[in-house]
Amino acid sequence: MDKFLITGGLPLSGRVVVSGAKNSALPCMAAAVLTPETVTLHNVPYVRDCLTQRRLLEDLGATVLVPELRTHKITATPIELFEAPYELVKTMRASVLALGPLLARFGKAKVSLPGGCAIGTRPIDLHLEGLKALGAEVTLEAGDVVARAPKRGRLRGGEMHFEKVTVTGTENLLMAATLAEGKTVLHNAAREPEVSDLAELLNRMGARVRGAGSPTITIEGVEALGGAEHTIIPDRIETGTFLIAAAITGGELEIKDCVPEHSGIVIAHLREAGVEIEEVNQSTLRVRRSSKGLVARDVVTEPHPRFPTDMQAQYMALMTQAEGRSMITETIFENRFMHASEMQRMGAQIHIDGRIATVEGPTQLMGARVQASDLRASACLVLAGLAASGETIIDRVYHIDRGYEKIEMKLRALGADIERLKESEV
Ligand code: EPZ
């Protein structure tokens, strides 16, 4: 398994281009299953989760052409398999996004029930409850979710009140409802920009979705959907990660091809914590640490438009370098502080009490051997390694490859001393 070797203490400088959003590309790729015509997606990030999603589509029978690295031409016909098998789902929970489209277009779908993951139990009960509200019959058979549309093979419009905001739950229902008979209303829906991006693609395919980005989404079902062309939005979590990379190394960066508006809450919190962020234009941010230094600021993770849980770990790394005590409350996932104990190995002062992490700073981090446990935890450890004195070795960086495109190359181009070590090299 690859590792990263980082020699810290170097301020980053220069320009970095943000890739497409993994968490938009995955549902948009699944949406291609809703039509026999070709869906062309641009700005698909070259990350492992998108390769896994592509493999799932090909296993179903779709053709995925990649004329350029970040352009996918997906034609989901003929579809011969109506299931997302255990082997795939266990490597990537987002495979569950095949459920809604398969059920809506073919009236049947089988998806291995995703188990828990490093950050939490992550059930899909709300996805299933929603599909039942559209008339589906859902059973659990030998670890698989088996869903069937009502006798006449088509889902029917209905109402779903999400007890909890769920991003992929909203996306699964959104896709399923596009081909249902009649109107569907989703209440307490997720408002993440990735949900709006999916809705934009669906409407380009001929769907009738209104209200995406708000808590209430209305979908008028149509008989069939067609092909479309769509460009995936930039990755706001990658944007946030590079904002913190500049601040934690005391460097100065220009972040290109991002959408500042999507990172509004993160930018607001970072500014409060002493990070100077200038919106150069609608797709460019300039960032540096304020000369007055970083100050501790509390944060609570919540669904969009509040502070994203996917930025919590990176923010914690920054708070180890800030003056004072900060409290970080994780309300979305029950086990998303795995990075804290690894940073403690680097000398960070962090105390965990259930869903609250208290960070004392500033502390000079020391290079050490640490282990990544999940995607965002690995980003946190890279940031900590960049700020630390001496060498840091991060094990299991396969986690970071799931959602960051060539991060070590981007960082090296900004002056970081980081290299990927193959198993045999350590
Ligand atoms: C999406 O996961 C993202 N993944 C996650 O990003 C992100 O952390 C999460 O949303 C929250 O923002 C993708 O978009 C592919 P949820 P998702 O359903 O949809 C509970 C990353 O780092 N819940 O919004 O799986 C659940 O347990 C990844 O890129 C139920 O109880 O998350 C959690 O506590 C990690 N029942 C909360 O809701 C359900 O049926 C929010 O989860 C569904 C969810």
CSV table of C-alpha atoms and ligand atoms in Angstrom, one decimal:
chain,number,residue,atom,x,y,z
A,1,MET,CA,0.0,0.0,0.0
A,2,ASP,CA,1.3,3.4,-1.0
A,3,LYS,CA,2.4,5.9,1.7
A,4,PHE,CA,3.2,9.6,1.7
A,5,LEU,CA,6.5,10.9,3.0
A,6,ILE,CA,6.2,14.6,3.9
A,7,THR,CA,8.9,16.9,5.1
A,8,GLY,CA,7.1,19.8,6.7
A,9,GLY,CA,7.6,23.4,7.5
A,10,LEU,CA,7.6,24.8,3.9
A,11,PRO,CA,5.1,27.6,3.1
A,12,LEU,CA,3.0,26.8,0.0
A,13,SER,CA,2.8,29.3,-2.8
A,14,GLY,CA,1.4,29.5,-6.3
A,15,ARG,CA,-1.8,28.6,-8.2
A,16,VAL,CA,-3.8,25.4,-7.9
A,17,VAL,CA,-6.8,24.3,-10.0
A,18,VAL,CA,-9.7,22.5,-8.3
A,19,SER,CA,-11.0,19.3,-9.9
A,20,GLY,CA,-14.6,18.3,-10.4
A,21,ALA,CA,-16.7,17.3,-7.3
A,22,LYS,CA,-16.6,13.5,-6.5
A,23,ASN,CA,-19.9,13.8,-4.6
A,24,SER,CA,-21.6,15.2,-7.7
A,25,ALA,CA,-19.9,13.0,-10.3
A,26,LEU,CA,-21.0,9.8,-8.5
A,27,PRO,CA,-24.8,10.6,-8.6
A,28,CYS,CA,-24.6,12.1,-12.1
A,29,MET,CA,-22.9,9.0,-13.4
A,30,ALA,CA,-25.7,6.9,-11.8
A,31,ALA,CA,-28.3,9.1,-13.4
A,32,ALA,CA,-27.2,7.9,-16.8
A,33,VAL,CA,-29.0,4.6,-16.0
A,34,LEU,CA,-32.3,6.4,-16.2
A,35,THR,CA,-32.1,6.7,-20.1
A,36,PRO,CA,-31.0,4.5,-23.0
A,37,GLU,CA,-29.5,7.6,-24.6
A,38,THR,CA,-25.9,8.9,-24.1
A,39,VAL,CA,-25.2,11.2,-21.1
A,40,THR,CA,-21.9,13.1,-21.5
A,41,LEU,CA,-20.3,14.3,-18.3
A,42,HIS,CA,-17.3,16.8,-18.3
A,43,ASN,CA,-15.0,17.6,-15.4
A,44,VAL,CA,-15.4,14.2,-13.9
A,45,PRO,CA,-12.5,14.0,-11.3
A,46,TYR,CA,-9.9,11.3,-11.9
A,47,VAL,CA,-10.3,9.7,-8.5
A,48,ARG,CA,-10.7,6.0,-7.5
A,49,ASP,CA,-14.4,6.3,-6.5
A,50,CYS,CA,-15.3,7.5,-10.0
A,51,LEU,CA,-13.4,4.5,-11.5
A,52,THR,CA,-15.4,2.3,-9.2
A,53,GLN,CA,-18.7,3.9,-10.3
A,54,ARG,CA,-17.6,3.4,-13.9
A,55,ARG,CA,-16.9,-0.2,-13.2
A,56,LEU,CA,-20.4,-0.6,-11.7
A,57,LEU,CA,-22.0,0.9,-14.7
A,58,GLU,CA,-20.1,-1.3,-17.1
A,59,ASP,CA,-21.0,-4.4,-14.9
A,60,LEU,CA,-24.7,-3.4,-15.4
A,61,GLY,CA,-24.1,-3.4,-19.1
A,62,ALA,CA,-23.6,0.3,-19.9
A,63,THR,CA,-20.9,1.6,-22.2
A,64,VAL,CA,-18.6,4.2,-20.7
A,65,LEU,CA,-16.4,5.9,-23.3
A,66,VAL,CA,-13.6,8.3,-22.0
A,67,PRO,CA,-12.5,10.4,-25.0
A,68,GLU,CA,-10.6,12.6,-22.6
A,69,LEU,CA,-9.5,11.9,-19.0
A,70,ARG,CA,-12.3,13.9,-17.4
A,71,THR,CA,-15.1,13.4,-20.0
A,72,HIS,CA,-17.3,10.3,-19.7
A,73,LYS,CA,-19.8,9.3,-22.4
A,74,ILE,CA,-22.2,6.9,-20.7
A,75,THR,CA,-24.8,4.9,-22.6
A,76,ALA,CA,-26.8,2.7,-20.4
A,77,THR,CA,-28.2,0.2,-22.9
A,78,PRO,CA,-28.6,-2.8,-23.0
A,79,ILE,CA,-28.8,-3.2,-19.2
A,80,GLU,CA,-28.6,-6.8,-18.4
A,81,LEU,CA,-27.8,-6.8,-14.7
A,82,PHE,CA,-30.0,-5.0,-12.2
A,83,GLU,CA,-27.7,-5.2,-9.2
A,84,ALA,CA,-24.8,-3.5,-7.4
A,85,PRO,CA,-22.9,-6.5,-5.9
A,86,TYR,CA,-21.4,-6.8,-2.4
A,87,GLU,CA,-17.8,-6.6,-3.8
A,88,LEU,CA,-18.4,-3.1,-5.2
A,89,VAL,CA,-20.7,-1.8,-2.5
A,90,LYS,CA,-18.3,-2.7,0.3
A,91,THR,CA,-15.5,-0.7,-1.5
A,92,MET,CA,-17.8,2.3,-2.1
A,93,ARG,CA,-21.1,2.9,-0.3
A,94,ALA,CA,-22.2,5.4,-3.1
A,95,SER,CA,-22.9,2.3,-5.2
A,96,VAL,CA,-26.2,2.5,-3.5
A,97,LEU,CA,-27.0,5.3,-5.9
A,98,ALA,CA,-27.8,2.7,-8.5
A,99,LEU,CA,-30.9,1.7,-6.6
A,100,GLY,CA,-33.2,4.6,-7.5
A,101,PRO,CA,-32.4,4.7,-11.3
A,102,LEU,CA,-32.6,0.9,-11.8
A,103,LEU,CA,-35.9,0.7,-10.0
A,104,ALA,CA,-37.3,3.7,-11.8
A,105,ARG,CA,-36.4,2.6,-15.3
A,106,PHE,CA,-36.6,-1.2,-15.0
A,107,GLY,CA,-38.9,-1.7,-12.1
A,108,LYS,CA,-36.4,-3.8,-10.2
A,109,ALA,CA,-33.1,-3.5,-8.5
A,110,LYS,CA,-30.8,-5.4,-6.1
A,111,VAL,CA,-28.2,-3.7,-4.1
A,112,SER,CA,-26.0,-5.2,-1.4
A,113,LEU,CA,-26.8,-3.5,1.9
A,114,PRO,CA,-23.8,-1.3,2.7
A,115,GLY,CA,-22.3,-2.2,6.1
A,116,GLY,CA,-20.9,0.4,8.4
A,117,CYS,CA,-17.7,2.3,7.6
A,118,ALA,CA,-14.9,3.9,9.6
A,119,ILE,CA,-16.9,7.1,10.3
A,120,GLY,CA,-20.2,5.5,11.3
A,121,THR,CA,-22.9,2.9,11.0
A,122,ARG,CA,-24.5,4.9,8.0
A,123,PRO,CA,-27.8,3.0,7.5
A,124,ILE,CA,-29.9,3.5,4.3
A,125,ASP,CA,-33.3,3.1,6.0
A,126,LEU,CA,-34.4,6.5,4.8
A,127,HIS,CA,-33.5,5.6,1.2
A,128,LEU,CA,-35.7,2.5,1.5
A,129,GLU,CA,-38.5,4.3,3.3
A,130,GLY,CA,-38.6,6.9,0.5
A,131,LEU,CA,-38.7,4.2,-2.3
A,132,LYS,CA,-41.6,2.6,-0.4
A,133,ALA,CA,-43.4,6.0,-0.5
A,134,LEU,CA,-43.1,5.7,-4.3
A,135,GLY,CA,-44.9,2.4,-4.2
A,136,ALA,CA,-41.8,0.1,-4.3
A,137,GLU,CA,-41.8,-3.2,-2.5
A,138,VAL,CA,-38.5,-3.5,-0.6
A,139,THR,CA,-37.2,-6.7,1.0
A,140,LEU,CA,-33.9,-7.7,2.5
A,141,GLU,CA,-32.7,-11.0,1.1
A,142,ALA,CA,-29.3,-12.5,2.2
A,143,GLY,CA,-27.8,-9.1,2.8
A,144,ASP,CA,-29.2,-7.6,-0.4
A,145,VAL,CA,-31.9,-4.9,-0.7
A,146,VAL,CA,-34.3,-6.2,-3.3
A,147,ALA,CA,-36.7,-3.6,-4.6
A,148,ARG,CA,-39.6,-4.0,-7.1
A,149,ALA,CA,-41.9,-1.5,-8.5
A,150,PRO,CA,-45.7,-2.1,-8.2
A,151,LYS,CA,-47.3,-4.7,-10.5
A,152,ARG,CA,-47.6,-2.4,-13.5
A,153,GLY,CA,-43.8,-1.8,-13.3
A,154,ARG,CA,-43.8,1.9,-12.7
A,155,LEU,CA,-43.2,3.8,-9.5
A,156,ARG,CA,-45.9,6.3,-8.5
A,157,GLY,CA,-45.4,9.8,-7.2
A,158,GLY,CA,-45.6,10.3,-3.4
A,159,GLU,CA,-44.5,12.4,-0.4
A,160,MET,CA,-41.3,11.7,1.7
A,161,HIS,CA,-40.4,13.5,4.9
A,162,PHE,CA,-36.8,12.8,5.6
A,163,GLU,CA,-36.5,12.4,9.4
A,164,LYS,CA,-32.8,13.3,9.0
A,165,VAL,CA,-31.2,15.2,6.1
A,166,THR,CA,-29.5,12.6,3.9
A,167,VAL,CA,-27.5,13.6,0.8
A,168,THR,CA,-27.5,10.3,-1.2
A,169,GLY,CA,-31.0,9.5,0.2
A,170,THR,CA,-32.3,12.7,-1.4
A,171,GLU,CA,-30.4,11.9,-4.6
A,172,ASN,CA,-31.7,8.3,-4.8
A,173,LEU,CA,-35.3,9.6,-4.4
A,174,LEU,CA,-34.8,12.5,-6.8
A,175,MET,CA,-33.7,10.1,-9.5
A,176,ALA,CA,-36.4,7.5,-8.8
A,177,ALA,CA,-39.1,10.1,-8.9
A,178,THR,CA,-38.2,11.5,-12.3
A,179,LEU,CA,-39.8,8.5,-14.0
A,180,ALA,CA,-42.6,7.9,-11.5
A,181,GLU,CA,-46.3,8.4,-12.4
A,182,GLY,CA,-47.4,11.7,-11.0
A,183,LYS,CA,-45.9,14.2,-8.6
A,184,THR,CA,-43.4,13.6,-5.8
A,185,VAL,CA,-42.5,16.0,-3.0
A,186,LEU,CA,-39.4,15.5,-0.9
A,187,HIS,CA,-39.4,17.3,2.5
A,188,ASN,CA,-36.4,18.1,4.6
A,189,ALA,CA,-34.3,17.3,1.5
A,190,ALA,CA,-30.5,17.8,1.4
A,191,ARG,CA,-29.5,21.2,0.1
A,192,GLU,CA,-25.9,20.4,-0.8
A,193,PRO,CA,-24.7,21.9,-4.1
A,194,GLU,CA,-24.1,18.4,-5.4
A,195,VAL,CA,-27.9,17.7,-5.1
A,196,SER,CA,-28.6,20.9,-7.2
A,197,ASP,CA,-26.0,19.8,-9.7
A,198,LEU,CA,-27.7,16.4,-10.1
A,199,ALA,CA,-31.1,18.1,-10.5
A,200,GLU,CA,-29.6,20.3,-13.2
A,201,LEU,CA,-28.4,17.3,-15.1
A,202,LEU,CA,-31.8,15.5,-14.7
A,203,ASN,CA,-33.6,18.6,-16.1
A,204,ARG,CA,-31.3,18.6,-19.0
A,205,MET,CA,-32.3,15.0,-19.6
A,206,GLY,CA,-36.0,16.1,-19.7
A,207,ALA,CA,-37.0,15.7,-16.1
A,208,ARG,CA,-39.2,18.2,-14.2
A,209,VAL,CA,-37.4,18.9,-10.9
A,210,ARG,CA,-38.1,22.1,-9.0
A,211,GLY,CA,-36.7,23.4,-5.7
A,212,ALA,CA,-33.3,21.6,-5.6
A,213,GLY,CA,-31.1,23.5,-3.1
A,214,SER,CA,-34.1,24.2,-0.9
A,215,PRO,CA,-35.5,21.8,1.8
A,216,THR,CA,-38.5,21.0,-0.4
A,217,ILE,CA,-38.0,19.4,-3.8
A,218,THR,CA,-40.9,18.7,-6.2
A,219,ILE,CA,-40.6,16.3,-9.1
A,220,GLU,CA,-43.3,15.8,-11.8
A,221,GLY,CA,-42.7,12.3,-13.3
A,222,VAL,CA,-42.2,11.9,-17.0
A,223,GLU,CA,-42.6,8.8,-19.3
A,224,ALA,CA,-38.9,8.7,-20.4
A,225,LEU,CA,-35.7,10.7,-20.1
A,226,GLY,CA,-33.2,11.5,-22.9
A,227,GLY,CA,-29.5,12.0,-23.3
A,228,ALA,CA,-27.7,15.2,-22.2
A,229,GLU,CA,-24.4,17.0,-21.7
A,230,HIS,CA,-23.3,18.4,-18.4
A,231,THR,CA,-20.2,19.7,-16.6
A,232,ILE,CA,-19.7,18.6,-13.0
A,233,ILE,CA,-19.3,21.4,-10.5
A,234,PRO,CA,-15.9,22.0,-8.8
A,235,ASP,CA,-15.2,20.2,-5.6
A,236,ARG,CA,-15.9,22.5,-2.7
A,237,ILE,CA,-14.2,20.2,-0.2
A,238,GLU,CA,-11.0,20.2,-2.2
A,239,THR,CA,-11.3,24.0,-2.3
A,240,GLY,CA,-11.6,24.0,1.5
A,241,THR,CA,-8.7,21.7,1.9
A,242,PHE,CA,-6.4,24.0,-0.1
A,243,LEU,CA,-7.6,27.0,1.8
A,244,ILE,CA,-6.4,25.3,4.9
A,245,ALA,CA,-3.2,24.1,3.3
A,246,ALA,CA,-2.3,27.8,2.6
A,247,ALA,CA,-3.2,28.9,6.2
A,248,ILE,CA,-1.6,26.0,8.0
A,249,THR,CA,1.8,26.4,6.2
A,250,GLY,CA,1.8,30.2,6.4
A,251,GLY,CA,1.8,30.3,2.6
A,252,GLU,CA,-0.2,32.1,-0.1
A,253,LEU,CA,-2.3,30.4,-2.8
A,254,GLU,CA,-4.5,31.2,-5.7
A,255,ILE,CA,-7.3,28.6,-6.0
A,256,LYS,CA,-8.7,28.4,-9.5
A,257,ASP,CA,-11.9,26.9,-11.0
A,258,CYS,CA,-13.7,26.8,-7.7
A,259,VAL,CA,-17.1,28.2,-6.7
A,260,PRO,CA,-16.6,30.5,-3.7
A,261,GLU,CA,-20.3,30.6,-3.1
A,262,HIS,CA,-20.4,26.8,-2.4
A,263,SER,CA,-17.7,27.3,0.3
A,264,GLY,CA,-19.4,30.3,1.9
A,265,ILE,CA,-19.6,28.9,5.4
A,266,VAL,CA,-16.1,27.5,5.4
A,267,ILE,CA,-14.7,30.8,4.2
A,268,ALA,CA,-16.6,32.6,6.9
A,269,HIS,CA,-15.3,30.4,9.6
A,270,LEU,CA,-11.7,30.6,8.3
A,271,ARG,CA,-11.8,34.4,8.1
A,272,GLU,CA,-13.0,34.4,11.8
A,273,ALA,CA,-10.0,32.2,12.6
A,274,GLY,CA,-7.5,34.6,11.1
A,275,VAL,CA,-7.3,33.4,7.5
A,276,GLU,CA,-7.4,36.2,4.8
A,277,ILE,CA,-9.5,35.0,1.9
A,278,GLU,CA,-10.1,37.3,-1.1
A,279,GLU,CA,-12.7,36.5,-3.7
A,280,VAL,CA,-10.7,37.5,-6.8
A,281,ASN,CA,-13.6,36.6,-9.1
A,282,GLN,CA,-16.4,34.1,-9.3
A,283,SER,CA,-14.1,31.2,-9.8
A,284,THR,CA,-10.9,32.3,-8.0
A,285,LEU,CA,-9.9,32.7,-4.4
A,286,ARG,CA,-6.7,34.1,-3.0
A,287,VAL,CA,-5.7,33.0,0.5
A,288,ARG,CA,-3.1,33.5,3.1
A,289,ARG,CA,-2.7,33.5,6.9
A,290,SER,CA,-3.3,36.9,8.5
A,291,SER,CA,-0.1,38.5,10.0
A,292,LYS,CA,-1.9,38.5,13.3
A,293,GLY,CA,-1.8,34.7,13.3
A,294,LEU,CA,-4.6,32.1,13.7
A,295,VAL,CA,-7.1,32.2,16.5
A,296,ALA,CA,-9.2,29.3,17.9
A,297,ARG,CA,-12.8,29.3,16.8
A,298,ASP,CA,-15.5,26.7,17.6
A,299,VAL,CA,-17.3,24.9,14.8
A,300,VAL,CA,-20.4,22.6,14.6
A,301,THR,CA,-20.8,20.3,11.6
A,302,GLU,CA,-24.3,20.4,10.1
A,303,PRO,CA,-26.0,19.8,6.7
A,304,HIS,CA,-25.5,22.4,4.0
A,305,PRO,CA,-25.5,25.4,4.1
A,306,ARG,CA,-23.9,24.9,7.6
A,307,PHE,CA,-20.3,23.8,8.2
A,308,PRO,CA,-19.7,20.5,6.2
A,309,THR,CA,-18.7,17.4,8.1
A,310,ASP,CA,-16.3,16.7,5.2
A,311,MET,CA,-14.2,19.7,6.3
A,312,GLN,CA,-14.2,18.9,10.0
A,313,ALA,CA,-10.9,16.9,10.0
A,314,GLN,CA,-9.0,19.5,8.0
A,315,TYR,CA,-10.3,22.3,10.2
A,316,MET,CA,-9.1,20.3,13.3
A,317,ALA,CA,-5.6,20.2,11.8
A,318,LEU,CA,-5.7,24.0,11.5
A,319,MET,CA,-7.0,24.5,15.0
A,320,THR,CA,-3.8,22.8,16.4
A,321,GLN,CA,-1.9,25.8,15.0
A,322,ALA,CA,-4.4,28.5,16.4
A,323,GLU,CA,-4.1,30.5,19.5
A,324,GLY,CA,-6.5,29.3,22.2
A,325,ARG,CA,-9.0,26.5,22.8
A,326,SER,CA,-11.5,25.5,20.1
A,327,MET,CA,-14.4,23.0,20.3
A,328,ILE,CA,-15.3,21.0,17.3
A,329,THR,CA,-18.7,19.3,17.5
A,330,GLU,CA,-19.5,16.5,15.0
A,331,THR,CA,-23.3,16.1,14.6
A,332,ILE,CA,-23.4,14.1,11.4
A,333,PHE,CA,-21.3,11.0,12.0
A,334,GLU,CA,-20.9,9.2,15.3
A,335,ASN,CA,-17.2,8.1,14.7
A,336,ARG,CA,-15.5,10.9,12.8
A,337,PHE,CA,-12.5,11.7,15.0
A,338,MET,CA,-10.1,8.9,14.0
A,339,HIS,CA,-7.6,11.6,12.8
A,340,ALA,CA,-7.4,13.1,16.3
A,341,SER,CA,-5.5,10.3,17.9
A,342,GLU,CA,-3.1,10.2,14.9
A,343,MET,CA,-2.4,14.0,15.3
A,344,GLN,CA,-1.9,13.4,19.1
A,345,ARG,CA,1.0,11.2,18.0
A,346,MET,CA,2.4,14.3,16.3
A,347,GLY,CA,2.1,16.3,19.6
A,348,ALA,CA,-1.3,17.9,19.1
A,349,GLN,CA,-3.3,18.7,22.2
A,350,ILE,CA,-6.7,17.3,21.5
A,351,HIS,CA,-9.3,15.9,24.0
A,352,ILE,CA,-12.3,13.9,22.7
A,353,ASP,CA,-15.5,13.6,24.7
A,354,GLY,CA,-18.1,11.8,22.6
A,355,ARG,CA,-19.0,14.1,19.6
A,356,ILE,CA,-16.9,17.0,20.9
A,357,ALA,CA,-13.2,17.5,20.3
A,358,THR,CA,-11.4,20.2,22.3
A,359,VAL,CA,-8.2,21.5,20.7
A,360,GLU,CA,-5.6,23.5,22.5
A,361,GLY,CA,-3.2,25.5,20.4
A,362,PRO,CA,-0.8,26.5,19.1
A,363,THR,CA,1.4,23.4,19.3
A,364,GLN,CA,4.4,22.7,17.2
A,365,LEU,CA,3.6,19.4,15.5
A,366,MET,CA,6.4,16.9,15.1
A,367,GLY,CA,6.8,14.5,12.1
A,368,ALA,CA,5.7,10.9,12.9
A,369,ARG,CA,4.4,7.8,11.3
A,370,VAL,CA,0.6,8.0,11.2
A,371,GLN,CA,-2.2,6.0,9.6
A,372,ALA,CA,-5.2,7.3,7.5
A,373,SER,CA,-8.6,5.8,8.4
A,374,ASP,CA,-10.8,7.4,5.9
A,375,LEU,CA,-10.8,10.0,3.0
A,376,ARG,CA,-11.0,13.3,5.0
A,377,ALA,CA,-8.9,12.0,7.9
A,378,SER,CA,-6.1,11.4,5.4
A,379,ALA,CA,-6.4,14.9,4.1
A,380,CYS,CA,-6.1,16.1,7.7
A,381,LEU,CA,-2.9,14.1,8.2
A,382,VAL,CA,-1.4,15.5,5.0
A,383,LEU,CA,-2.1,19.1,6.3
A,384,ALA,CA,-0.6,18.2,9.7
A,385,GLY,CA,2.4,16.7,8.0
A,386,LEU,CA,2.9,19.9,5.9
A,387,ALA,CA,2.8,22.0,9.1
A,388,ALA,CA,5.0,19.7,11.2
A,389,SER,CA,8.7,19.9,11.8
A,390,GLY,CA,10.6,16.9,10.3
A,391,GLU,CA,9.3,13.9,8.4
A,392,THR,CA,5.8,12.4,8.5
A,393,ILE,CA,4.9,9.1,6.9
A,394,ILE,CA,1.2,8.5,6.3
A,395,ASP,CA,0.1,4.9,5.8
A,396,ARG,CA,-2.9,3.8,3.8
A,397,VAL,CA,-3.1,6.8,1.5
A,398,TYR,CA,-5.4,4.8,-0.8
A,399,HIS,CA,-8.1,6.5,1.2
A,400,ILE,CA,-7.0,9.9,-0.2
A,401,ASP,CA,-7.0,8.6,-3.7
A,402,ARG,CA,-10.7,7.9,-3.4
A,403,GLY,CA,-11.5,11.6,-3.5
A,404,TYR,CA,-8.5,13.8,-4.3
A,405,GLU,CA,-7.0,13.9,-7.8
A,406,LYS,CA,-3.2,13.5,-7.7
A,407,ILE,CA,-3.0,15.6,-4.4
A,408,GLU,CA,0.7,15.0,-3.9
A,409,MET,CA,1.5,16.3,-7.4
A,410,LYS,CA,-0.7,19.4,-6.9
A,411,LEU,CA,1.0,20.0,-3.5
A,412,ARG,CA,4.5,19.5,-4.9
A,413,ALA,CA,3.7,22.1,-7.6
A,414,LEU,CA,3.0,24.5,-4.8
A,415,GLY,CA,6.4,23.9,-3.1
A,416,ALA,CA,5.5,21.1,-0.7
A,417,ASP,CA,8.1,18.4,0.0
A,418,ILE,CA,5.8,15.3,-0.4
A,419,GLU,CA,6.4,12.0,-2.2
A,420,ARG,CA,4.4,8.9,-2.7
A,421,LEU,CA,6.3,5.8,-1.6
A,422,LYS,CA,5.4,2.4,-3.0
A,423,GLU,CA,5.1,-0.6,-0.5
A,424,SER,CA,8.6,-1.8,-1.5
A,425,GLU,CA,10.2,1.6,-0.8
A,426,VAL,CA,9.6,1.7,2.9
B,1,EPZ,C1,-22.8,12.0,1.7
B,1,EPZ,O1,-22.8,10.7,2.3
B,1,EPZ,C2,-21.3,12.2,1.2
B,1,EPZ,N1,-21.0,11.2,0.2
B,1,EPZ,C3,-20.4,12.2,2.4
B,1,EPZ,O2,-19.1,12.4,1.9
B,1,EPZ,C4,-20.8,13.2,3.4
B,1,EPZ,O3,-20.0,13.1,4.5
B,1,EPZ,C5,-22.3,13.1,3.8
B,1,EPZ,O4,-23.1,13.1,2.6
B,1,EPZ,C6,-22.7,14.2,4.7
B,1,EPZ,O5,-22.5,15.4,4.1
B,1,EPZ,C7,-21.5,11.3,-1.0
B,1,EPZ,O6,-22.1,12.2,-1.4
B,1,EPZ,C8,-21.1,10.2,-2.0
B,1,EPZ,P1,-25.9,11.2,4.6
B,1,EPZ,P2,-24.2,10.1,2.7
B,1,EPZ,O7,-26.9,10.1,4.1
B,1,EPZ,O8,-25.2,10.5,1.7
B,1,EPZ,C9,-27.8,9.2,8.6
B,1,EPZ,C10,-16.8,12.2,1.7
B,1,EPZ,O9,-15.8,12.3,2.5
B,1,EPZ,N2,-28.6,8.4,7.7
B,1,EPZ,O10,-26.2,12.6,4.3
B,1,EPZ,O11,-24.0,8.6,2.8
B,1,EPZ,C11,-26.3,8.9,8.4
B,1,EPZ,O12,-25.9,7.8,9.2
B,1,EPZ,C12,-18.0,11.5,2.1
B,1,EPZ,O13,-16.7,12.6,0.5
B,1,EPZ,C13,-29.6,7.6,8.2
B,1,EPZ,O14,-29.7,7.5,9.5
B,1,EPZ,O15,-24.5,10.7,4.1
B,1,EPZ,C14,-25.6,10.2,8.9
B,1,EPZ,O16,-25.5,10.2,10.3
B,1,EPZ,C15,-18.0,10.8,3.4
B,1,EPZ,N3,-30.4,6.9,7.4
B,1,EPZ,C16,-26.6,11.2,8.4
B,1,EPZ,O17,-27.8,10.6,8.2
B,1,EPZ,C17,-30.3,7.0,6.0
B,1,EPZ,O18,-31.0,6.3,5.3
B,1,EPZ,C18,-26.1,11.9,7.1
B,1,EPZ,O19,-25.8,10.9,6.2
B,1,EPZ,C19,-29.3,7.8,5.5
B,1,EPZ,C20,-28.5,8.6,6.3
